[in-house]
Coordinates of C-alpha atoms in Angstrom, one line a residue:
M1 CA 76.5 -17.7 183.8
P2 CA 78.2 -14.2 183.9
A3 CA 78.6 -12.9 187.4
H4 CA 76.0 -10.3 188.4
T5 CA 77.6 -7.5 190.4
E6 CA 76.5 -4.6 192.5
P7 CA 76.8 -1.0 191.1
D8 CA 80.5 0.1 191.1
G9 CA 81.7 2.9 188.9
S10 CA 80.7 3.4 185.3
V11 CA 81.6 -0.1 184.0
K12 CA 78.4 -2.1 183.1
I13 CA 80.1 -5.2 181.5
R14 CA 83.6 -6.3 182.2
V15 CA 85.4 -9.1 180.3
E16 CA 88.8 -10.2 181.6
S17 CA 91.3 -12.6 180.2
L18 CA 88.6 -14.6 178.4
H19 CA 89.5 -17.8 176.6
Y20 CA 87.2 -20.3 174.9
A21 CA 88.0 -23.4 173.1
Y22 CA 85.6 -25.8 171.4
Q23 CA 86.3 -29.3 172.4
R24 CA 86.3 -32.0 169.6
R25 CA 86.3 -35.6 170.6
G26 CA 89.5 -37.3 169.4
R27 CA 90.7 -34.1 167.7
Q28 CA 92.6 -31.1 168.7
D29 CA 90.5 -28.3 170.4
V30 CA 89.7 -25.2 168.3
V31 CA 90.6 -22.0 170.1
A32 CA 87.9 -19.5 169.3
L33 CA 88.8 -16.7 171.8
N34 CA 92.2 -15.9 173.4
D35 CA 92.8 -13.4 176.1
V36 CA 89.8 -11.1 175.4
N37 CA 89.7 -8.0 177.6
L38 CA 86.9 -5.5 177.2
T39 CA 84.9 -3.1 179.3
I40 CA 81.5 -1.5 178.3
A41 CA 80.1 1.5 180.2
K42 CA 76.6 1.9 181.3
G43 CA 74.5 3.2 178.4
E44 CA 77.2 2.7 175.9
F45 CA 76.6 1.2 172.5
L46 CA 79.6 -1.0 171.6
S47 CA 79.8 -2.8 168.2
V48 CA 82.1 -5.7 167.5
V49 CA 83.5 -6.2 164.0
G50 CA 85.9 -8.7 162.6
P51 CA 86.5 -11.4 160.0
S52 CA 84.1 -14.4 159.8
G53 CA 85.0 -17.0 162.4
C54 CA 86.8 -14.6 164.7
G55 CA 84.6 -15.4 167.7
K56 CA 82.2 -12.4 167.7
S57 CA 79.2 -14.6 168.2
T58 CA 80.8 -16.9 170.7
L59 CA 81.7 -13.9 172.8
L60 CA 78.1 -12.7 172.6
R61 CA 76.8 -16.2 173.7
I62 CA 79.1 -16.1 176.6
L63 CA 77.8 -12.7 177.7
A64 CA 74.3 -14.1 177.4
G65 CA 75.2 -17.0 179.6
L66 CA 74.6 -19.6 176.9
Q67 CA 78.2 -20.8 176.8
K68 CA 80.7 -21.0 179.6
P69 CA 84.2 -19.7 179.0
T70 CA 87.1 -22.1 179.2
S71 CA 88.9 -19.6 181.4
G72 CA 88.5 -15.9 182.3
T73 CA 85.6 -14.0 183.7
V74 CA 82.6 -11.9 182.6
S75 CA 80.7 -9.7 185.1
I76 CA 77.6 -7.7 184.4
R77 CA 76.6 -5.0 186.8
V78 CA 72.9 -4.9 188.0
D79 CA 71.6 -1.3 188.2
D80 CA 67.8 -1.8 188.3
G81 CA 66.4 -5.0 189.8
S82 CA 62.9 -4.1 188.5
R83 CA 64.1 -4.6 184.8
P84 CA 65.3 -7.7 183.1
L85 CA 69.2 -7.7 183.0
M86 CA 69.6 -8.8 179.4
A87 CA 67.6 -9.5 176.3
P88 CA 69.3 -11.2 173.3
V89 CA 68.5 -10.9 169.6
F90 CA 70.2 -13.4 167.4
Q91 CA 70.6 -13.7 163.7
E92 CA 68.2 -16.7 163.8
Y93 CA 64.7 -15.7 164.4
S94 CA 64.1 -17.8 167.5
I95 CA 60.4 -17.2 167.6
Y96 CA 57.7 -19.8 168.4
P97 CA 55.8 -21.0 165.3
W98 CA 52.6 -21.8 167.4
R99 CA 52.3 -18.2 168.7
T100 CA 51.1 -15.2 166.9
V101 CA 53.2 -12.1 166.4
E102 CA 51.4 -10.6 169.5
G103 CA 51.9 -13.8 171.4
N104 CA 55.6 -14.0 170.6
V105 CA 56.2 -10.3 171.5
R106 CA 54.4 -10.5 174.9
L107 CA 56.0 -13.8 176.0
G108 CA 58.6 -12.2 178.3
L109 CA 56.1 -9.8 179.8
D110 CA 53.8 -12.7 180.7
A111 CA 56.6 -14.7 182.2
A112 CA 57.6 -11.6 184.3
G113 CA 54.1 -11.1 185.6
V114 CA 53.5 -7.6 184.0
P115 CA 49.9 -6.6 184.4
R116 CA 47.8 -7.3 181.4
R117 CA 46.8 -3.8 180.6
E118 CA 50.5 -2.5 180.8
A119 CA 51.6 -5.5 178.7
D120 CA 49.0 -4.8 176.1
E121 CA 50.1 -1.2 175.7
R122 CA 53.8 -2.2 175.5
V123 CA 53.2 -4.9 173.0
R124 CA 51.1 -2.5 170.7
E125 CA 53.8 0.1 171.0
W126 CA 56.7 -2.1 169.9
I127 CA 54.7 -4.0 167.2
H128 CA 54.1 -0.6 165.7
R129 CA 57.6 0.6 166.1
V130 CA 59.1 -2.3 164.2
G131 CA 56.5 -1.9 161.4
L132 CA 54.2 -4.9 162.0
S133 CA 50.9 -3.1 162.8
G134 CA 48.1 -5.2 161.2
F135 CA 50.0 -8.4 161.6
E136 CA 49.3 -8.9 165.4
K137 CA 47.3 -12.1 164.8
A138 CA 49.5 -13.6 162.1
Y139 CA 51.6 -16.7 162.7
P140 CA 55.3 -17.0 161.8
A141 CA 54.5 -19.4 158.9
N142 CA 52.8 -16.5 157.2
L143 CA 55.6 -14.0 157.7
S144 CA 58.6 -13.2 155.6
G145 CA 62.1 -13.7 157.1
G146 CA 62.5 -10.0 157.6
M147 CA 59.1 -9.8 159.4
K148 CA 60.1 -12.7 161.7
Q149 CA 63.3 -10.8 162.6
R150 CA 61.2 -7.7 163.4
V151 CA 59.2 -9.9 165.8
A152 CA 62.4 -11.0 167.5
L153 CA 63.4 -7.3 167.8
A154 CA 60.1 -6.2 169.3
R155 CA 60.2 -9.1 171.8
A156 CA 63.6 -7.9 173.1
F157 CA 62.6 -4.1 173.1
V158 CA 59.3 -4.7 174.9
L159 CA 61.1 -6.1 177.9
E160 CA 63.1 -2.8 178.4
P161 CA 66.2 -4.6 179.6
E162 CA 69.4 -3.1 181.0
V163 CA 71.5 -4.8 178.3
L164 CA 70.7 -5.6 174.7
L165 CA 72.8 -8.4 173.1
M166 CA 72.4 -8.2 169.4
E167 CA 73.9 -10.5 166.8
E168 CA 73.4 -9.3 163.2
P169 CA 69.8 -8.4 164.0
F170 CA 69.3 -6.8 160.5
A171 CA 71.0 -9.3 158.3
A172 CA 67.9 -10.9 157.0
L173 CA 66.3 -7.6 156.0
D174 CA 66.3 -5.9 152.7
A175 CA 68.5 -2.8 152.3
Q176 CA 65.6 -0.3 152.7
L177 CA 64.1 -1.9 155.7
R178 CA 67.5 -2.5 157.2
T179 CA 68.2 1.3 157.0
I180 CA 64.9 2.1 158.6
L181 CA 65.4 -0.2 161.5
Q182 CA 69.0 1.0 162.0
D183 CA 67.6 4.4 162.3
E184 CA 64.9 3.3 164.7
L185 CA 67.4 1.5 166.8
L186 CA 69.5 4.6 167.0
S187 CA 66.5 6.6 168.1
I188 CA 65.6 4.0 170.7
C189 CA 69.0 3.8 172.2
Q190 CA 69.3 7.6 172.4
E191 CA 66.0 8.0 174.3
R192 CA 66.3 5.0 176.6
D193 CA 69.0 3.8 179.0
Y194 CA 70.2 0.7 177.2
T195 CA 73.7 -0.8 177.1
V196 CA 74.2 -2.5 173.8
F197 CA 76.6 -5.1 172.7
F198 CA 76.2 -5.4 168.9
V199 CA 77.8 -7.9 166.6
T200 CA 77.9 -6.9 162.9
H201 CA 79.8 -7.3 159.6
N202 CA 78.5 -4.0 158.4
L203 CA 80.9 -1.1 159.0
D204 CA 78.4 1.5 158.0
E205 CA 76.0 0.2 160.6
A206 CA 78.7 0.1 163.2
V207 CA 79.9 3.6 162.7
L208 CA 76.3 5.0 162.6
L209 CA 75.1 3.3 165.8
S210 CA 78.1 3.0 168.1
D211 CA 79.9 5.0 170.7
R212 CA 82.9 2.7 170.3
I213 CA 83.8 -0.2 167.9
A214 CA 85.9 -3.2 168.9
L215 CA 87.9 -4.7 166.1
M216 CA 88.6 -8.5 166.6
S217 CA 91.5 -10.4 165.0
S218 CA 91.1 -13.6 163.0
R219 CA 90.9 -16.8 165.0
P220 CA 91.7 -17.1 167.8
G221 CA 89.9 -13.9 168.3
T222 CA 91.1 -11.2 170.6
V223 CA 90.4 -7.5 170.7
R224 CA 93.0 -5.9 168.4
Q225 CA 91.9 -2.3 168.5
I226 CA 89.1 0.0 169.8
F227 CA 87.9 2.8 167.7
D228 CA 86.2 5.8 169.4
V229 CA 83.3 7.1 167.3
P230 CA 83.7 10.9 167.8
F231 CA 80.1 11.9 166.7
G232 CA 77.9 13.3 169.4
H233 CA 74.4 12.8 170.3
P234 CA 71.7 13.2 169.3
R235 CA 73.0 11.5 166.2
T236 CA 70.9 11.2 163.0
P237 CA 71.1 9.1 159.9
E238 CA 72.3 12.2 158.0
W239 CA 75.7 11.6 159.5
R240 CA 76.3 9.0 156.8
R241 CA 76.7 11.9 154.3
R242 CA 79.5 13.6 156.3
P243 CA 83.2 13.1 155.2
E244 CA 84.3 12.2 158.7
F245 CA 81.9 9.3 158.7
G246 CA 83.4 7.8 155.5
A247 CA 86.9 8.5 156.8
L248 CA 86.3 6.4 160.0
Q249 CA 84.7 3.6 158.0
D250 CA 87.8 3.6 155.7
Q251 CA 90.1 3.6 158.8
I252 CA 88.5 0.5 160.3
W253 CA 88.4 -1.3 156.8
D254 CA 92.1 -0.6 156.4
E255 CA 92.8 -2.4 159.7
L256 CA 90.4 -5.3 158.9
R257 CA 91.1 -5.8 155.2
A258 CA 94.1 -8.1 155.5
D259 CA 92.3 -10.6 157.9
V260 CA 89.2 -10.7 155.6
Q261 CA 91.4 -11.2 152.4
A262 CA 93.2 -14.1 154.2
M263 CA 90.0 -15.6 155.2
A264 CA 88.7 -15.4 151.6
R265 CA 91.8 -17.2 150.4
G266 CA 91.1 -19.9 152.9
G267 CA 94.1 -19.0 155.1
R268 CA 94.8 -17.0 158.1
A269 CA 96.4 -13.6 158.5

């Protein structure tokens, strides 16, 4: 598990000299991450982009405590002991088929012993905010893939954690709904004190949402470059139309293109 530390300065998450290798019996280990160093400030939205297979998801799972690094350290500062420290949202829906939408969303609140009236109010709020009002009693078998992902999003938001760990949370959604929920996430993170680690392949999404963007190399993944997003807050979806938005997106793509082309050819940059 990542180390949980006492408040010290502005750094919320610190990754130092992180290395991770997948062990394969009778075969050579696959090095997924090599000497990853990264800091994320309290309240910062950091997106991670890079070619497929560069270790973005592995890094997120290490932050979540689901995988243990081969070497190196991860520390996450605790600021408010009354809130859950982390809530992950994965590309897979990870919701329980035997629980209704409402039951899935309130699961963490029940486990935390949140009073029923407060839990009911929070569940209603977040089901509404992700666009699932009217489906409270529906079971996952009767939901589309995009609706299931919205359940997973509401289940994370309702906990009001200090840190959101998000892996391609909008990948299963159609383009219109993806845009709506990107805008909603932007609004939520500007009004609430979340620190966000966000894995995405979508550069438009990364530029719109982020304070900084970490570009990872092809495997073994390491942080090649950090891009500051020089757009202030409050930030609105209309930023997409500005020339500086497209210029930053093009700059990141110029750095990423060679690795992506190499991966598409079945090789490595």
